[in-house]
Coordinates of C-alpha atoms (C1' of nucleotides) in Angstrom, one line a residue:
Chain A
X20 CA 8.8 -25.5 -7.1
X21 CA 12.1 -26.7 -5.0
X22 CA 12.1 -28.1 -1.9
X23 CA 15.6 -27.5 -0.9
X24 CA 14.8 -26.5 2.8
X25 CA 13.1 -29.2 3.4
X26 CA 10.8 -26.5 5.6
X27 CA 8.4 -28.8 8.1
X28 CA 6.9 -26.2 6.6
X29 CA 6.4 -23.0 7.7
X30 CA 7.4 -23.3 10.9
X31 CA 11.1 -24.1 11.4
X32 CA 11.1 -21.3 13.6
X33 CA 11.5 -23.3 16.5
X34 CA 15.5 -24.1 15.1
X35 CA 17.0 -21.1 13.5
X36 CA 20.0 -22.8 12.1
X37 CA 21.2 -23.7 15.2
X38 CA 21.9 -27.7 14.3
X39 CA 25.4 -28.0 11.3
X40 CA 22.7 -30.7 9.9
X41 CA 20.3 -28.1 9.0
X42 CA 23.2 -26.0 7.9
X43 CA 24.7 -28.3 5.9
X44 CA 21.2 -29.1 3.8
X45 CA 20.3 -25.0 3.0
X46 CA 21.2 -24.6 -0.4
X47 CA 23.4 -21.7 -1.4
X48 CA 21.7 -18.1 -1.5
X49 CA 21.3 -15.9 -4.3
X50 CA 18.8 -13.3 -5.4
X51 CA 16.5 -15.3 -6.9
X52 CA 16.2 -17.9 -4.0
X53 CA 16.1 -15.0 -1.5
X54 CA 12.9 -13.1 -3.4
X55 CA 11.3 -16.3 -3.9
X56 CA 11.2 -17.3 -0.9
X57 CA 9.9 -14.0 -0.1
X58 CA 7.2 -14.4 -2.4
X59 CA 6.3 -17.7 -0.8
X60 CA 6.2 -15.7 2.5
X61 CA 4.0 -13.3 1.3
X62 CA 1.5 -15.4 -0.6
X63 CA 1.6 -17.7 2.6
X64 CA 1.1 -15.1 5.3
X65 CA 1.0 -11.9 3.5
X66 CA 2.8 -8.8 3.7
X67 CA 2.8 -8.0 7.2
X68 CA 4.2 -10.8 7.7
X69 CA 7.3 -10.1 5.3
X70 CA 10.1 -8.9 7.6
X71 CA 14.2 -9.7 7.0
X72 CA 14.0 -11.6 10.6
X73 CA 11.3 -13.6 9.6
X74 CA 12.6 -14.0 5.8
X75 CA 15.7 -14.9 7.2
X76 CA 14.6 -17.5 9.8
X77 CA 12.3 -18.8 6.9
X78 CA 15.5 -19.6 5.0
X79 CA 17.8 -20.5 8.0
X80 CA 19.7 -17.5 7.0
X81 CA 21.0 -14.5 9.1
X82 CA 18.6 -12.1 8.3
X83 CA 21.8 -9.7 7.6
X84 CA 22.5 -12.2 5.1
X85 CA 20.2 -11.2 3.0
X86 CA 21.0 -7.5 2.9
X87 CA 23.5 -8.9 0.0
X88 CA 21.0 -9.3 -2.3
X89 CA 18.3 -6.5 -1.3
X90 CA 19.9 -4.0 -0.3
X91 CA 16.5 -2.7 0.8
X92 CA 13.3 -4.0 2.5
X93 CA 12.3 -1.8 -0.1
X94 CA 14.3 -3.3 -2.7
X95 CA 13.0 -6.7 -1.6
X96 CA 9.8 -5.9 -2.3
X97 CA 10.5 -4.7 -5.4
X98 CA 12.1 -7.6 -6.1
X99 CA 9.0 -9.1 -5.5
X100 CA 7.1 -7.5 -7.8
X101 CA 9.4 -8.6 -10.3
X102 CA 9.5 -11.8 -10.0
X103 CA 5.4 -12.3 -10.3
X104 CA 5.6 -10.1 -13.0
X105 CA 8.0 -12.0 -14.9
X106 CA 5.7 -14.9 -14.8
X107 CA 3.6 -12.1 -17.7
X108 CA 4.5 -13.4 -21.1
X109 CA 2.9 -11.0 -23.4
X110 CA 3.3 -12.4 -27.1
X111 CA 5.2 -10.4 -29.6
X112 CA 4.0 -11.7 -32.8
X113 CA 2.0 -10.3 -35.2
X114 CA -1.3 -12.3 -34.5
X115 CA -4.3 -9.9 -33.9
X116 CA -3.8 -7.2 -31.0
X117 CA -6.7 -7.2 -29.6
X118 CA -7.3 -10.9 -29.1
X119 CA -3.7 -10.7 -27.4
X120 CA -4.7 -8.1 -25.2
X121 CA -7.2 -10.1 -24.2
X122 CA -5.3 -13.5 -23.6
X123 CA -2.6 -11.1 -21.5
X124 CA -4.9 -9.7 -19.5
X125 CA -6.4 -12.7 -18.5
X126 CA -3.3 -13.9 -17.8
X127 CA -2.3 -11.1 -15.9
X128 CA -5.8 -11.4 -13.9
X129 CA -5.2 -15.3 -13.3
X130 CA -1.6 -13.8 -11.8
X131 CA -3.1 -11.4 -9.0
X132 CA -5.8 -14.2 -8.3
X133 CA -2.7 -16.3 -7.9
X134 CA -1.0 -13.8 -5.5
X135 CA -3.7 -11.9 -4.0
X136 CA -0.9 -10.5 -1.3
X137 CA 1.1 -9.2 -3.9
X138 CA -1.2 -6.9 -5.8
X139 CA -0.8 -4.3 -3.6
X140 CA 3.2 -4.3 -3.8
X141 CA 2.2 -4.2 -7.8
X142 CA 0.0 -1.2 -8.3
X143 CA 2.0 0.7 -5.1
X144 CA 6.1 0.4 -5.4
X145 CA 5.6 2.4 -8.9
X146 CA 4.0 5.2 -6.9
X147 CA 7.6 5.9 -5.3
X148 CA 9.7 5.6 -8.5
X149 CA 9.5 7.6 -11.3
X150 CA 9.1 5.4 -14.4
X151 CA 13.0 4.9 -15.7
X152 CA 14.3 4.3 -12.4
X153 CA 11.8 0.7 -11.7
X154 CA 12.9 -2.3 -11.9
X155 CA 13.8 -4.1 -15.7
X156 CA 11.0 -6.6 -14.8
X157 CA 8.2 -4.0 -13.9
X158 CA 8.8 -2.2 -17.4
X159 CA 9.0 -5.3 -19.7
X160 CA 5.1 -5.2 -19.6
X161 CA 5.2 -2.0 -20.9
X162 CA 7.5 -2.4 -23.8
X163 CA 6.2 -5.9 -24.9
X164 CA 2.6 -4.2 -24.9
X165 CA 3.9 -0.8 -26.6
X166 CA 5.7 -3.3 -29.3
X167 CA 2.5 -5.2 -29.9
X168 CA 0.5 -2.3 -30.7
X169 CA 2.9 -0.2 -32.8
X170 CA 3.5 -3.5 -35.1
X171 CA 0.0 -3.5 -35.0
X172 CA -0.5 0.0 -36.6
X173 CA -0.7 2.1 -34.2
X174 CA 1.4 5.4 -34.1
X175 CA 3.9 5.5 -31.4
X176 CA 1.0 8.2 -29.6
X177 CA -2.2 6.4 -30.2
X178 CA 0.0 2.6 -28.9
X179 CA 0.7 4.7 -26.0
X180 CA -3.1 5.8 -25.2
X181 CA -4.6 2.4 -26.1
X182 CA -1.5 1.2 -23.3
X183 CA -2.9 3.3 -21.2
X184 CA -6.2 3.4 -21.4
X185 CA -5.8 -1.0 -21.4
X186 CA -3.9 -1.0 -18.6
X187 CA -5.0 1.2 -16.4
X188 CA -8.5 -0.8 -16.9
X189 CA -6.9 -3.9 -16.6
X190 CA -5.4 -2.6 -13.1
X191 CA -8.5 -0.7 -11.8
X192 CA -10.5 -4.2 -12.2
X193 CA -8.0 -6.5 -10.5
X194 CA -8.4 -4.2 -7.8
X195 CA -12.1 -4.1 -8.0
X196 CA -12.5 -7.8 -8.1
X197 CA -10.5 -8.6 -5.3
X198 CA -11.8 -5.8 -3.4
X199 CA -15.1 -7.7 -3.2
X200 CA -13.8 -11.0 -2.9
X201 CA -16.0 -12.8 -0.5
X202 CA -13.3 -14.3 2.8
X203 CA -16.1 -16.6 4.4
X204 CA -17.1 -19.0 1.5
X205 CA -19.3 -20.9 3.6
X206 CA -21.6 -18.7 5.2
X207 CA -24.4 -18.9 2.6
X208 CA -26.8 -15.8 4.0
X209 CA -25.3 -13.2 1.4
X210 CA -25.9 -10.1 3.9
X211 CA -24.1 -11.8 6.7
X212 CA -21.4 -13.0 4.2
X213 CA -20.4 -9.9 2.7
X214 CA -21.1 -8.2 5.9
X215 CA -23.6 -5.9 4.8
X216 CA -26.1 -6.7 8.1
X217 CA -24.0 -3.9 9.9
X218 CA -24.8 -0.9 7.2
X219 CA -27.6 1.4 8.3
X220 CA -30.3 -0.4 5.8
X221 CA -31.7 3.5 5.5
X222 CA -28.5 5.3 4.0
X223 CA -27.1 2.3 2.0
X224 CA -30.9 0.8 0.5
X225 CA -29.1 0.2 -3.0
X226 CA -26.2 -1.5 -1.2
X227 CA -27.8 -3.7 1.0
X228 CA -30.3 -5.0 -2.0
X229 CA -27.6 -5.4 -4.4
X230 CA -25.9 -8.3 -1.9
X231 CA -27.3 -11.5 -4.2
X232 CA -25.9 -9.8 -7.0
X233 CA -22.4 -8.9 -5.6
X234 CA -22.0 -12.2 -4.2
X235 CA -21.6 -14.0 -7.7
X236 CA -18.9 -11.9 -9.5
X237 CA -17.7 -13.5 -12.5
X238 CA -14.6 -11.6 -12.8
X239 CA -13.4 -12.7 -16.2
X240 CA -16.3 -12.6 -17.8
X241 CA -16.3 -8.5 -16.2
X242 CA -13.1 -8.0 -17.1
X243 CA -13.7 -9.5 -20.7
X244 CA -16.7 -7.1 -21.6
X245 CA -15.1 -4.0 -20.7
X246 CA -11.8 -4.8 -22.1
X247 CA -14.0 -5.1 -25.3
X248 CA -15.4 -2.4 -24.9
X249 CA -12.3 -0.7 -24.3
X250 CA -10.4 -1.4 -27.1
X251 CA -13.2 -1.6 -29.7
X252 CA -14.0 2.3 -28.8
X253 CA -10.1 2.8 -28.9
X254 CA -9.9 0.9 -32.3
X255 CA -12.9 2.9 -33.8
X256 CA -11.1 6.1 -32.7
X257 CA -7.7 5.7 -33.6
X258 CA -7.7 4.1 -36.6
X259 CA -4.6 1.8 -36.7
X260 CA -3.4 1.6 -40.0
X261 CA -2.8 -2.4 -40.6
X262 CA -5.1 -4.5 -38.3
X263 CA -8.7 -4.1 -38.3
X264 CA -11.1 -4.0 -36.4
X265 CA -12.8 -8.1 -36.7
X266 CA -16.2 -6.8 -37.2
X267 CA -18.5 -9.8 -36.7
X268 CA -18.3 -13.2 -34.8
Chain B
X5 CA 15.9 25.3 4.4
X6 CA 13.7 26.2 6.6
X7 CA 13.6 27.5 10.3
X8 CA 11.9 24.9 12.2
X9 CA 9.6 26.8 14.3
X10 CA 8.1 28.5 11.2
X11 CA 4.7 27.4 12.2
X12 CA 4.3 27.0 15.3
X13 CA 0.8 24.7 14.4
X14 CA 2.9 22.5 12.6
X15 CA 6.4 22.3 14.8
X16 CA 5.9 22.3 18.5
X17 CA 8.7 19.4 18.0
X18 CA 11.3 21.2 19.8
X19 CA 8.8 21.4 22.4
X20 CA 6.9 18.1 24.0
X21 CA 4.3 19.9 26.0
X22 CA 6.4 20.7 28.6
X23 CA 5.5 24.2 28.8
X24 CA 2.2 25.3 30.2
X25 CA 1.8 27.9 27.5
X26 CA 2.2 25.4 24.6
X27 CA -0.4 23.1 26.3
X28 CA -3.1 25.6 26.9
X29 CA -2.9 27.1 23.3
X30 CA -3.7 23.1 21.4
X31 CA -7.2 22.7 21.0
X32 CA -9.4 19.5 22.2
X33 CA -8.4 16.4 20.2
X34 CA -10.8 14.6 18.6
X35 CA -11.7 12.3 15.9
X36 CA -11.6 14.6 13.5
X37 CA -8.7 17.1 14.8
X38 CA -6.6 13.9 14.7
X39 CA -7.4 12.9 11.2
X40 CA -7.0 15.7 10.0
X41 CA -3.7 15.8 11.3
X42 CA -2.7 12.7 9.8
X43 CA -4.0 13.7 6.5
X44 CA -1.6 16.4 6.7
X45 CA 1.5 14.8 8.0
X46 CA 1.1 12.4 5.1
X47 CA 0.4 14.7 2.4
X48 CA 3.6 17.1 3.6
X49 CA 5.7 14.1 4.6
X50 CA 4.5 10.6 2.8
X51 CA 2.7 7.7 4.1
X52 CA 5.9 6.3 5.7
X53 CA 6.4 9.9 7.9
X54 CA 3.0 8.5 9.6
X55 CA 3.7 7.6 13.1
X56 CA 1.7 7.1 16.3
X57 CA 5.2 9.1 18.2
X58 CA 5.4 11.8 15.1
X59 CA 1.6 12.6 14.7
X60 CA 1.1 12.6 18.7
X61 CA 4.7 15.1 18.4
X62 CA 2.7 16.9 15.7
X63 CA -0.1 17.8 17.9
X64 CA 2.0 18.2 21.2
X65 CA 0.2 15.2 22.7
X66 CA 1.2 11.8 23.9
X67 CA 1.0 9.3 21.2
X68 CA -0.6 7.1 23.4
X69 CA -4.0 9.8 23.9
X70 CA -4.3 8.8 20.1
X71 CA -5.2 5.7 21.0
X72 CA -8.5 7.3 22.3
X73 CA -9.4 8.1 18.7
X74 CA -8.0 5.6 16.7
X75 CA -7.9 1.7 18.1
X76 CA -5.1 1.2 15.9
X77 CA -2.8 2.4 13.4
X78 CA -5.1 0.1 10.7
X79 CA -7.9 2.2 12.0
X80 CA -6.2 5.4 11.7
X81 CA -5.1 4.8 8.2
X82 CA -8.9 3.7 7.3
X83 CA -9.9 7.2 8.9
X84 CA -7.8 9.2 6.9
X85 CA -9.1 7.5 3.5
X86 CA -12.6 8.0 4.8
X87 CA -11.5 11.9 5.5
X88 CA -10.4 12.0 1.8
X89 CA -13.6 10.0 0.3
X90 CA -15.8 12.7 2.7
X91 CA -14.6 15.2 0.3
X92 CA -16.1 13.9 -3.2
X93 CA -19.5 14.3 -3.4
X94 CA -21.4 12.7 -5.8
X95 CA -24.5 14.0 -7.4
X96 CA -27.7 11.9 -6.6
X97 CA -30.5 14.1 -8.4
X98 CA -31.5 13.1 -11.6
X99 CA -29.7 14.7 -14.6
X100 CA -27.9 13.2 -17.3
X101 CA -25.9 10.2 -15.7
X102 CA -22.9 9.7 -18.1
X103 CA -22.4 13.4 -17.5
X104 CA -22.4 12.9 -13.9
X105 CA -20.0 10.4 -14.1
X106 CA -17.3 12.2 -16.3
X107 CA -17.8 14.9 -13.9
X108 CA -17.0 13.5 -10.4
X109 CA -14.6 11.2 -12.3
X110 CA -12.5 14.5 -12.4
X111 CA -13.4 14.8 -9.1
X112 CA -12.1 12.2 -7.4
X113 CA -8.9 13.0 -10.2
X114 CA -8.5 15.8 -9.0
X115 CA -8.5 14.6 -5.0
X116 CA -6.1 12.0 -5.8
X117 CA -3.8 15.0 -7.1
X118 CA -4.5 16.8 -4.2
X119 CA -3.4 13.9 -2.0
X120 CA -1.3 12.1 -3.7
X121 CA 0.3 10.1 -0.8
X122 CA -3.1 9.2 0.4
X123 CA -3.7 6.9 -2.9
X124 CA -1.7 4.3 -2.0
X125 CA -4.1 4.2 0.9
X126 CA -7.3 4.0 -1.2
X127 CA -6.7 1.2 -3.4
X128 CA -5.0 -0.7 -0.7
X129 CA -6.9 -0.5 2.3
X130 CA -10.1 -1.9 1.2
X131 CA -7.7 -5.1 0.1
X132 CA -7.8 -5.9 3.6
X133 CA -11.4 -5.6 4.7
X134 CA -14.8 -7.1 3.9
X135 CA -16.9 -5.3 1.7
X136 CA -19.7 -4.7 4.3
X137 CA -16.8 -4.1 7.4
X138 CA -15.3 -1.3 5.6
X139 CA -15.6 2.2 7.1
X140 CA -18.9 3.9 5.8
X141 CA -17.5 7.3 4.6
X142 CA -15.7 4.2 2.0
X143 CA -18.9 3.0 0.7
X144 CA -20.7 6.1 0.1
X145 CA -19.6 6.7 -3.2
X146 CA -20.4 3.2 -3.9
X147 CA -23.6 3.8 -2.6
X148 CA -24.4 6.7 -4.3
X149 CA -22.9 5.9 -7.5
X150 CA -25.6 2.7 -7.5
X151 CA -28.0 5.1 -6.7
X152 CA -27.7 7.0 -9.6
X153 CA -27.7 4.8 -12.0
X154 CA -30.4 2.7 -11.1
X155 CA -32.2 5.8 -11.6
X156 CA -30.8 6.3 -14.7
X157 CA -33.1 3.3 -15.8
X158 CA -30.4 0.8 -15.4
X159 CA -31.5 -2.6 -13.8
X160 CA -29.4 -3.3 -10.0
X161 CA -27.7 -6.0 -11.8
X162 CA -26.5 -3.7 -14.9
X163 CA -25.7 -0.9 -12.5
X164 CA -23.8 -3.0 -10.7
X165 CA -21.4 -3.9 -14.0
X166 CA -21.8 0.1 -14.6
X167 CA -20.2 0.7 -11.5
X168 CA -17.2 -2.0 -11.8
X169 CA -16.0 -0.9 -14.8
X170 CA -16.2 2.7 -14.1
X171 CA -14.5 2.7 -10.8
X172 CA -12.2 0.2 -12.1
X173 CA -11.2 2.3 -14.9
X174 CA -11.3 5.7 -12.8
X175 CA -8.8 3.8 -10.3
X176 CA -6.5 2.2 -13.2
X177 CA -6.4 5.7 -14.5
X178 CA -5.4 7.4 -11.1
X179 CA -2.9 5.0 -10.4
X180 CA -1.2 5.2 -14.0
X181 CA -1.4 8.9 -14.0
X182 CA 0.5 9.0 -10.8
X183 CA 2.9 6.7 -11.6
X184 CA 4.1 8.3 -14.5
X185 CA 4.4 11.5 -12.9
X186 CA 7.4 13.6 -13.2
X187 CA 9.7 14.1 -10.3
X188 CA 12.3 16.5 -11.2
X189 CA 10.2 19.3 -13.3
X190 CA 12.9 21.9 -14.4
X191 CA 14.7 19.4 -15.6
X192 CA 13.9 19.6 -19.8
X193 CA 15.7 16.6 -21.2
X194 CA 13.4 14.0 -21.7
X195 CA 15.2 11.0 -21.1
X196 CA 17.2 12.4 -18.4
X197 CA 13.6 13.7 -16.9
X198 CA 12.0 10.2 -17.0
X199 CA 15.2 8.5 -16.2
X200 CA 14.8 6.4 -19.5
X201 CA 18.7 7.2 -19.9
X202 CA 19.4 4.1 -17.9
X203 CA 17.6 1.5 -19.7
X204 CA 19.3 -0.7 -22.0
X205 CA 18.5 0.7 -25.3
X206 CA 18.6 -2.4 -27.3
X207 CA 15.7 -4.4 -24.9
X208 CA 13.4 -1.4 -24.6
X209 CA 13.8 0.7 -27.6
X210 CA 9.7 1.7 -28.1
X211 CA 9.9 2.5 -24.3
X212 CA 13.2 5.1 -24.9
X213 CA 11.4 6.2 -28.2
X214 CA 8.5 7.1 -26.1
X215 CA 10.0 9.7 -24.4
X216 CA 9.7 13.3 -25.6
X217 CA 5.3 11.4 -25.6
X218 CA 5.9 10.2 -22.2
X219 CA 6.7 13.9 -20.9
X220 CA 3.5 15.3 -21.9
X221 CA 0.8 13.8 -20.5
X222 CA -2.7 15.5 -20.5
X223 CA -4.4 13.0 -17.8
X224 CA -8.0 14.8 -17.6
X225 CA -8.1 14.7 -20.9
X226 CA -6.9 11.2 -21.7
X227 CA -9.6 10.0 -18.5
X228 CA -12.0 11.6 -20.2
X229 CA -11.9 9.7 -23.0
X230 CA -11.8 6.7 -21.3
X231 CA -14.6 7.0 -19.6
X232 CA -16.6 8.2 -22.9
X233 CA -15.7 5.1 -24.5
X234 CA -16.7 3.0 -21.4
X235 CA -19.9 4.6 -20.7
X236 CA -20.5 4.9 -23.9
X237 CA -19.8 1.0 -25.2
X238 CA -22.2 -0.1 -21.8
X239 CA -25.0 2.4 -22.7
X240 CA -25.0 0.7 -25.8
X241 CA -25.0 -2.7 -24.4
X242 CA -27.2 -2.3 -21.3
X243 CA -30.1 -0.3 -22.7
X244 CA -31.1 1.8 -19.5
X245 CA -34.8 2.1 -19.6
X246 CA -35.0 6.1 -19.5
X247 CA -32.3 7.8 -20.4
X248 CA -30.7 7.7 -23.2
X249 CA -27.4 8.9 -24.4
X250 CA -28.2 12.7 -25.2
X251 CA -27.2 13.4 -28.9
X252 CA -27.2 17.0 -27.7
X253 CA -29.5 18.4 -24.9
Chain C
dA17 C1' 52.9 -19.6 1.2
dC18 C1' 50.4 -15.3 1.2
dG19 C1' 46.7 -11.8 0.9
dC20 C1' 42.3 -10.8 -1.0
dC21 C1' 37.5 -11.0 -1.6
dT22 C1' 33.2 -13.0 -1.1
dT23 C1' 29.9 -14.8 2.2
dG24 C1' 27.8 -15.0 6.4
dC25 C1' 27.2 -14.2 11.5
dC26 C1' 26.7 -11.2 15.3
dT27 C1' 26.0 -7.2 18.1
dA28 C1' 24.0 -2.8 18.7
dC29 C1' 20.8 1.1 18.0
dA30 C1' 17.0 3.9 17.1
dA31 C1' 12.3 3.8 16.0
dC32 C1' 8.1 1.5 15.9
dG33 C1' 3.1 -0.2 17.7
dT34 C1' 0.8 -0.9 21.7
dA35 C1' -0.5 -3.0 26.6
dG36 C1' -1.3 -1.4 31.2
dA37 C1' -1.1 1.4 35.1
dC38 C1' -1.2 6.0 36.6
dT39 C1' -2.7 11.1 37.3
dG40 C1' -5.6 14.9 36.9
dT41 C1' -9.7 17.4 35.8
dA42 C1' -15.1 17.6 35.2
dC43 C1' -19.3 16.6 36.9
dG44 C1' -23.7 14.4 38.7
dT45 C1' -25.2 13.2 43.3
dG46 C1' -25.4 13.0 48.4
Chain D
dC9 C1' -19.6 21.0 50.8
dA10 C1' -17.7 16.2 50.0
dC11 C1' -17.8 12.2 47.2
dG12 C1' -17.6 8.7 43.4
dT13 C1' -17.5 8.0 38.7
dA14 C1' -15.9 8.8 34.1
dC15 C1' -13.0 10.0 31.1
dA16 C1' -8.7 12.7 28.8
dG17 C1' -4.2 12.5 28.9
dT18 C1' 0.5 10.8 30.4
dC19 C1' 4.3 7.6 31.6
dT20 C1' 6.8 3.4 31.6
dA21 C1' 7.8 -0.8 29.4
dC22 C1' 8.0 -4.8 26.2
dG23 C1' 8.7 -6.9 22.0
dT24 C1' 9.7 -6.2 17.1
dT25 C1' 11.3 -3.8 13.3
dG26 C1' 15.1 -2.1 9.6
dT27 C1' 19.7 -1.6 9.2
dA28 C1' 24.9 0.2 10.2
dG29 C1' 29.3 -1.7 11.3
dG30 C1' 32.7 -5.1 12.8
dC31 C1' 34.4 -9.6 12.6
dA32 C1' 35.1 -14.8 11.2
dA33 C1' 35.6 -18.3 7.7
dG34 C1' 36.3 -20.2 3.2
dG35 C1' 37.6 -20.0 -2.0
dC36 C1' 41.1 -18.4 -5.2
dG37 C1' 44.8 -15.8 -8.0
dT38 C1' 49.6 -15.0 -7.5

DNA sequence: ACGCCTTGCCTACAACGTAGACTGTACGTG
DNA sequence: CACGTACAGTCTACGTTGTAGGCAAGGCGT
């Protein structure tokens, strides 16, 4: 993590490059420092909070400035997505599939934990770009995990619904989890905490006596079963001609 | 190309209630009349079309009488996924519960087809509210979906993890189906169609491999099966008390 | 020396969300 | 009948947003 602004931090709003010292100190722009700062933003303040003014005065920068390396808010946020994406390594060796899948998806989970803001640039930008078009970064996921099953035996079809089906899991829970993710971690009455006091106790009776349960969510270990799950039933179904199934232990 | 006053429901833009006609003919606003209204603006027009200034034009109002009906634009955007949510119904009697759940698993596939704009909307929104503060036409389904399996035989606790991995996967699937929707249909070369020409062939050859597998994507079906394995794989695990996986009925 | 090209700053504009004051119509009460 | 109250709807205005276009300054090949 650099500290080239030197950023009293979050709040240099009150001398937007104004002083030559300050001037003199900013380190040179590119992409990278431009969409990590913009990361930092978000995770910091979220995405409302994104905007090129702010981004800009955040990197005491002309906020046109950075137009030369997004040439879009929307390309900025793309860029975004990228870059917390990249952070995915998703092995490519030959060790057992599903064991991988299970190490990357844990990874990927301990990602959206790590940028809760971000997840909803991750499952939404894709929405308004059809698949060829996205950004290298966004697809590399998609290959890497496509590569891993095929070496592991899988037709090119069959990788492609176990990607699916794997992914689409692995999505649906991140967005689950954080969903219910309790803000007030202090307030120890669970009703209160998770809100539920203001339901009408008579239409939502499951709801309202599920709120000790919701309140612990141990999202790995949820994510961990059903990806289990998941991939044993896909295993059992498809047959992939090399790697098997690890039966016991 | 079409004229602009084709429907006059749908294009009093020219036309900013300055005539008396125009403004005697538009019905009471309300709630719902203004929901509704948003729901279709951003189904014809996108999420981003979705204005206080164009819905108000829309309905040959002031934007600011919106404001009656919506305290915000957060609010309005939390109404319209309750409007969408108000439309899946979910059965609460007491028949076979994995069947119950494939089949309003294609329901609530089929209303994210219907409205695919609003899906952004449905994973996103909840993001930024408290379980419990969430608008109650959001929790019904959770709700009910509780509700059924706990009848079903399945303890709070286990219907709880019944519920997350459903709905997780149901959402994963939605939001992968839509993503790798196809833009330009007529057009019947498969790279060109997905776009995949642009990729670098040599980083992501399983991806431009994919292709002509890519085009054809039968997403009820490949949901389906999904959700068979899932259900299936937790029946298995959680032992509900009654009822039991039906061999055949 | 020149001219070019990258980089950055600035101004300007249309559109946005929304606060607040204002007008008009409907209606219960005298 | 007149009156006050309540509420639906309108208007104006402010601050903020994304971004087009023009202009200034520095590095560099010729």
């Amino acid at each position: 993590m650099s500290s080239p602004a030197a950023d009293p931090d979050t709040d240099p709003a009150e001398d937007p490059a104004s002083t030559p010292e300050a001037k003199a100190r900013r380190p040179r722009l590119s992409r990278e420092v431009v969409l990590t700062a913009a990361l930092k933003l978000v995770d910091a303040e979220g995405l409302e909070a994104l905007s090129m003014r702010r981004l800009g005065n955040e990197l005491g920068r002309d906020p046109m400035g950075l137009y030369r390396y997004a040439k879009n808010r929307a390309d900025l946020l793309d860029g975004i997505t990228e870059v917390v994406l990249d952070q995915l390594v998703i092995p490519t060796d030959g060790a057992d599939w599903q064991q991988q899948l299970h190490a990357t998806a844990h990874d990927f989970r301990d990602l959206a934990l790590a940028h809760p803001n971000v997840v909803p640039l991750l499952v939404t930008r894709p929405l308004s770009t059809p698949l060829g078009l996205r950004p290298l970064g966004t697809l590399r996921p998609l290959e890497n995990i496509l590569d891993l099953l095929i070496r592991a035996g899988f037709t090119p079809e069959d990788a492609l619904h176990v990607y699916r089906a794997y992914y689409g899991f692995l999505y649906g829970h991140i967005l689950n989890e954080l969903q219910e993710f309790v803000v007030d971690e202090q307030e120890n009455e669970c009703l209160l905490r998770l809100g539920l006091h203001r339901l009408p106790a008579r239409s939502f009776p499951r709801l309202r006596a599920m709120a000790p349960v919701l309140a612990d969510y141990d999202g790995a270990e949820e994510l961990d079963q059903g990806i289990t799950i998941l991939l044993g039933g896909l295993a059992a179904q498809l047959h992939p001609t090399t790697a098997r199934t690890p039966t016991a232990t």
